[in-house]
CSV table of C-alpha atoms in Angstrom, one decimal:
chain,number,residue,atom,x,y,z
A,1,MET,CA,-11.5,-8.1,6.0
A,2,ILE,CA,-10.4,-4.5,6.7
A,3,TYR,CA,-7.4,-5.6,8.8
A,4,GLU,CA,-6.0,-8.3,6.5
A,5,ASN,CA,-3.2,-6.2,5.0
A,6,ILE,CA,-2.0,-4.6,8.2
A,7,LEU,CA,-2.0,-8.0,9.9
A,8,LYS,CA,0.2,-9.4,7.0
A,9,ASN,CA,2.5,-6.4,7.4
A,10,VAL,CA,2.8,-7.0,11.2
A,11,SER,CA,3.3,-10.7,10.7
A,12,LYS,CA,6.6,-10.1,8.9
A,13,CYS,CA,8.0,-9.2,12.4
A,14,ILE,CA,5.9,-11.0,15.0
A,15,THR,CA,3.2,-13.7,15.4
A,16,LEU,CA,0.0,-12.7,17.1
A,17,THR,CA,-2.5,-14.9,18.9
A,18,THR,CA,-6.2,-14.6,18.2
A,19,ASP,CA,-6.7,-12.5,21.3
A,20,GLU,CA,-3.8,-10.2,20.4
A,21,ILE,CA,-5.2,-9.7,16.9
A,22,ALA,CA,-8.5,-8.6,18.5
A,23,GLN,CA,-6.7,-6.3,20.9
A,24,PHE,CA,-4.6,-4.8,18.2
A,25,THR,CA,-7.4,-4.2,15.7
A,26,GLY,CA,-9.6,-2.9,18.5
A,27,ILE,CA,-7.1,-0.1,19.1
A,28,LEU,CA,-6.8,1.0,15.5
A,29,THR,CA,-8.9,3.9,14.1
A,30,THR,CA,-10.0,3.8,10.5
A,31,LYS,CA,-9.9,7.1,8.6
A,32,LYS,CA,-11.0,7.8,5.0
A,33,ILE,CA,-9.4,11.1,3.8
A,34,PRO,CA,-10.1,12.7,0.4
A,35,LYS,CA,-7.2,13.6,-2.0
A,36,LYS,CA,-5.5,17.0,-1.6
A,37,THR,CA,-6.1,16.9,2.2
A,38,MET,CA,-3.3,18.0,4.5
A,39,LEU,CA,-2.7,15.4,7.2
A,40,LEU,CA,0.1,17.4,8.8
A,41,ASN,CA,1.3,21.0,8.5
A,42,GLU,CA,4.7,22.5,9.5
A,43,GLY,CA,4.4,23.7,13.1
A,44,GLU,CA,1.8,21.1,14.1
A,45,ILE,CA,2.5,18.3,16.5
A,46,CYS,CA,2.0,15.0,14.7
A,47,GLN,CA,-0.8,13.0,16.5
A,48,PHE,CA,-0.8,9.9,14.3
A,49,GLU,CA,1.2,6.9,13.2
A,50,GLY,CA,-0.8,5.6,10.2
A,51,TYR,CA,-0.8,2.5,8.0
A,52,VAL,CA,-1.8,3.2,4.4
A,53,GLN,CA,-4.6,0.9,3.4
A,54,LYS,CA,-5.3,2.7,0.1
A,55,GLY,CA,-4.0,5.8,-1.5
A,56,CYS,CA,-0.9,7.9,-1.8
A,57,VAL,CA,0.7,10.5,0.5
A,58,ARG,CA,3.4,12.9,-0.2
A,59,ILE,CA,5.8,14.0,2.6
A,60,TYR,CA,7.7,17.3,2.0
A,61,TYR,CA,9.1,20.4,3.6
A,62,LEU,CA,9.7,24.0,2.4
A,63,ASP,CA,13.3,25.0,1.7
A,64,GLU,CA,14.8,28.4,2.6
A,65,ASN,CA,13.4,29.8,-0.7
A,66,GLY,CA,9.9,28.5,0.0
A,67,PHE,CA,10.1,25.7,-2.6
A,68,GLU,CA,8.6,22.3,-1.8
A,69,VAL,CA,11.1,19.5,-1.4
A,70,THR,CA,9.5,16.0,-1.5
A,71,LEU,CA,11.1,13.6,1.0
A,72,ALA,CA,9.0,10.6,0.4
A,73,PHE,CA,5.8,9.1,-0.9
A,74,ALA,CA,3.8,6.6,1.0
A,75,VAL,CA,1.5,4.1,-0.8
A,76,GLU,CA,-0.3,1.0,0.1
A,77,ASP,CA,1.4,-1.1,2.9
A,78,TRP,CA,3.6,1.8,4.0
A,79,TRP,CA,3.4,3.5,7.4
A,80,ILE,CA,3.5,7.3,7.8
A,81,SER,CA,4.3,9.7,10.7
A,82,ASP,CA,6.7,12.4,11.6
A,83,ILE,CA,8.6,10.2,14.1
A,84,ALA,CA,10.3,13.1,16.0
A,85,SER,CA,7.1,15.1,16.3
A,86,PHE,CA,5.0,12.1,17.3
A,87,HIS,CA,7.3,10.8,19.9
A,88,TYR,CA,8.7,14.0,21.4
A,89,HIS,CA,5.6,16.1,21.0
A,90,THR,CA,7.5,18.8,19.1
A,91,PRO,CA,6.3,20.9,16.2
A,92,SER,CA,6.8,19.2,12.9
A,93,SER,CA,8.9,20.7,10.1
A,94,LEU,CA,7.1,18.5,7.6
A,95,TYR,CA,3.9,18.6,5.5
A,96,MET,CA,1.9,15.5,4.6
A,97,GLU,CA,-0.7,15.6,1.9
A,98,THR,CA,-2.9,13.0,0.4
A,99,LEU,CA,-2.5,12.8,-3.4
A,100,GLU,CA,-5.3,10.3,-3.9
A,101,ASP,CA,-8.4,9.4,-1.9
A,102,SER,CA,-6.9,7.5,0.9
A,103,GLU,CA,-7.7,5.1,3.7
A,104,PHE,CA,-5.6,4.7,6.9
A,105,LEU,CA,-5.5,2.6,10.0
A,106,MET,CA,-4.3,5.0,12.7
A,107,LEU,CA,-2.7,5.0,16.1
A,108,THR,CA,-2.4,8.1,18.4
A,109,PRO,CA,0.4,8.5,20.9
A,110,ASP,CA,-1.9,7.3,23.6
A,111,THR,CA,-3.2,4.2,21.7
A,112,LYS,CA,0.3,3.3,20.6
A,113,GLU,CA,1.4,3.4,24.2
A,114,ARG,CA,-1.5,1.3,25.3
A,115,LEU,CA,-0.7,-1.2,22.5
A,116,LEU,CA,2.9,-1.5,23.6
A,117,GLU,CA,1.7,-2.1,27.2
A,118,ILE,CA,-0.8,-4.9,26.4
A,119,ILE,CA,1.3,-6.5,23.6
A,120,PRO,CA,5.0,-5.7,24.3
A,121,LYS,CA,6.2,-7.6,21.3
A,122,PHE,CA,4.9,-4.7,19.1
A,123,GLU,CA,8.1,-2.9,20.1
A,124,ARG,CA,9.8,-5.2,17.5
A,125,VAL,CA,7.3,-4.1,14.8
A,126,PHE,CA,8.0,-0.4,15.4
A,127,ARG,CA,11.7,-0.9,15.8
A,128,MET,CA,11.8,-2.7,12.4
A,129,LEU,CA,9.7,0.2,10.9
A,130,VAL,CA,12.2,2.8,12.2
A,131,GLN,CA,15.1,0.7,10.9
A,132,ARG,CA,13.5,0.5,7.4
A,133,ARG,CA,12.8,4.3,7.4
A,134,LEU,CA,16.4,5.0,8.4
A,135,ALA,CA,17.8,2.8,5.8
A,136,VAL,CA,15.7,4.4,3.1
A,137,LEU,CA,16.6,7.9,4.2
A,138,GLN,CA,20.3,6.9,4.4
A,139,ASN,CA,20.3,5.4,0.9
A,140,ARG,CA,18.5,8.4,-0.4
A,141,LEU,CA,21.0,10.8,1.1
A,142,ILE,CA,24.0,8.9,-0.3
A,143,HIS,CA,22.4,8.5,-3.7
A,144,THR,CA,21.4,12.2,-3.9
A,145,MET,CA,24.9,13.3,-3.2
A,146,ALA,CA,26.8,10.6,-5.2
A,147,LYS,CA,24.7,9.4,-8.1
A,148,PRO,CA,23.8,10.9,-11.4
A,149,ALA,CA,20.1,12.0,-11.8
A,150,ALA,CA,19.3,9.2,-14.3
A,151,ASP,CA,20.5,6.6,-11.8
A,152,ARG,CA,18.5,8.3,-9.0
A,153,TYR,CA,15.4,8.1,-11.2
A,154,LEU,CA,15.9,4.3,-11.8
A,155,GLU,CA,16.3,3.7,-8.1
A,156,PHE,CA,13.2,5.8,-7.5
A,157,ILE,CA,11.2,3.7,-9.9
A,158,ALA,CA,12.5,0.5,-8.2
A,159,LEU,CA,11.5,1.9,-4.8
A,160,TYR,CA,8.1,3.2,-6.0
A,161,PRO,CA,7.1,1.2,-9.1
A,162,THR,CA,3.6,2.6,-9.4
A,163,ILE,CA,4.3,6.3,-8.5
A,164,SER,CA,5.1,7.6,-11.9
A,165,GLN,CA,1.5,6.8,-13.0
A,166,ARG,CA,0.0,8.1,-9.8
A,167,VAL,CA,1.6,11.5,-9.1
A,168,PRO,CA,2.5,14.6,-11.2
A,169,GLN,CA,6.0,14.6,-12.7
A,170,TYR,CA,6.9,17.8,-10.8
A,171,TYR,CA,6.6,15.9,-7.5
A,172,ILE,CA,9.0,13.2,-8.8
A,173,ALA,CA,11.4,16.0,-9.9
A,174,SER,CA,11.2,17.5,-6.4
A,175,TYR,CA,12.0,14.2,-4.9
A,176,LEU,CA,15.0,13.7,-7.2
A,177,GLY,CA,16.2,17.3,-6.9
A,178,VAL,CA,15.9,18.1,-10.6
A,179,SER,CA,13.6,20.0,-12.8
A,180,PRO,CA,10.4,18.4,-14.3
A,181,GLU,CA,12.0,19.0,-17.8
A,182,PHE,CA,15.0,16.9,-16.7
A,183,VAL,CA,12.7,14.1,-15.6
A,184,SER,CA,11.1,14.2,-19.1
A,185,ILE,CA,14.5,13.9,-20.7
A,186,ILE,CA,15.5,11.0,-18.5
A,187,ARG,CA,12.2,9.2,-19.3
A,188,LYS,CA,12.7,9.8,-23.1
A,189,ARG,CA,16.2,8.4,-22.9
A,190,LEU,CA,15.1,5.3,-21.0
A,191,ALA,CA,12.2,4.7,-23.4
A,192,ALA,CA,14.6,5.0,-26.4
A,193,LYS,CA,16.8,2.3,-24.9
A,194,LYS,CA,14.0,-0.2,-24.7
């Protein structure tokens, strides 16, 4: 069933009746998007909140020197959006790119509002998602400022266990704020300890 995973995801927060499941799944839009496709560009208004059924997405911005800085990766069972742009209809400062052929279940601002009107308990689902994102970003900020790069790499692997086999090393380096060569050194050191 196409909706099995998203229903498991939602069931961590709320219980849906059979009618509510039908209403929820009837609102979702399925999208298959090939790898290396831009889902969102800086300056655009984000028109989606998406659940990753399959694939990998990189979320990044350009710093003042024009270098890409990876903020996050989203893989199966993660949700993606530019929350500020989506909710306030403001231009995004982010880029989102598929790194693999990907499949999503999407909501637009209008369909999300309709969902919240017909099934108000979905407010809890989206509140929990925002709390999770905030906690991840807060931890990332603290660890980026306070922890050595090797520790940041280990925490990255714990957060994203499959990413190192799925994305280029320079994206991981961008996420960690180090050079790709430094990531190689960390990996060699860790492999030598095993």
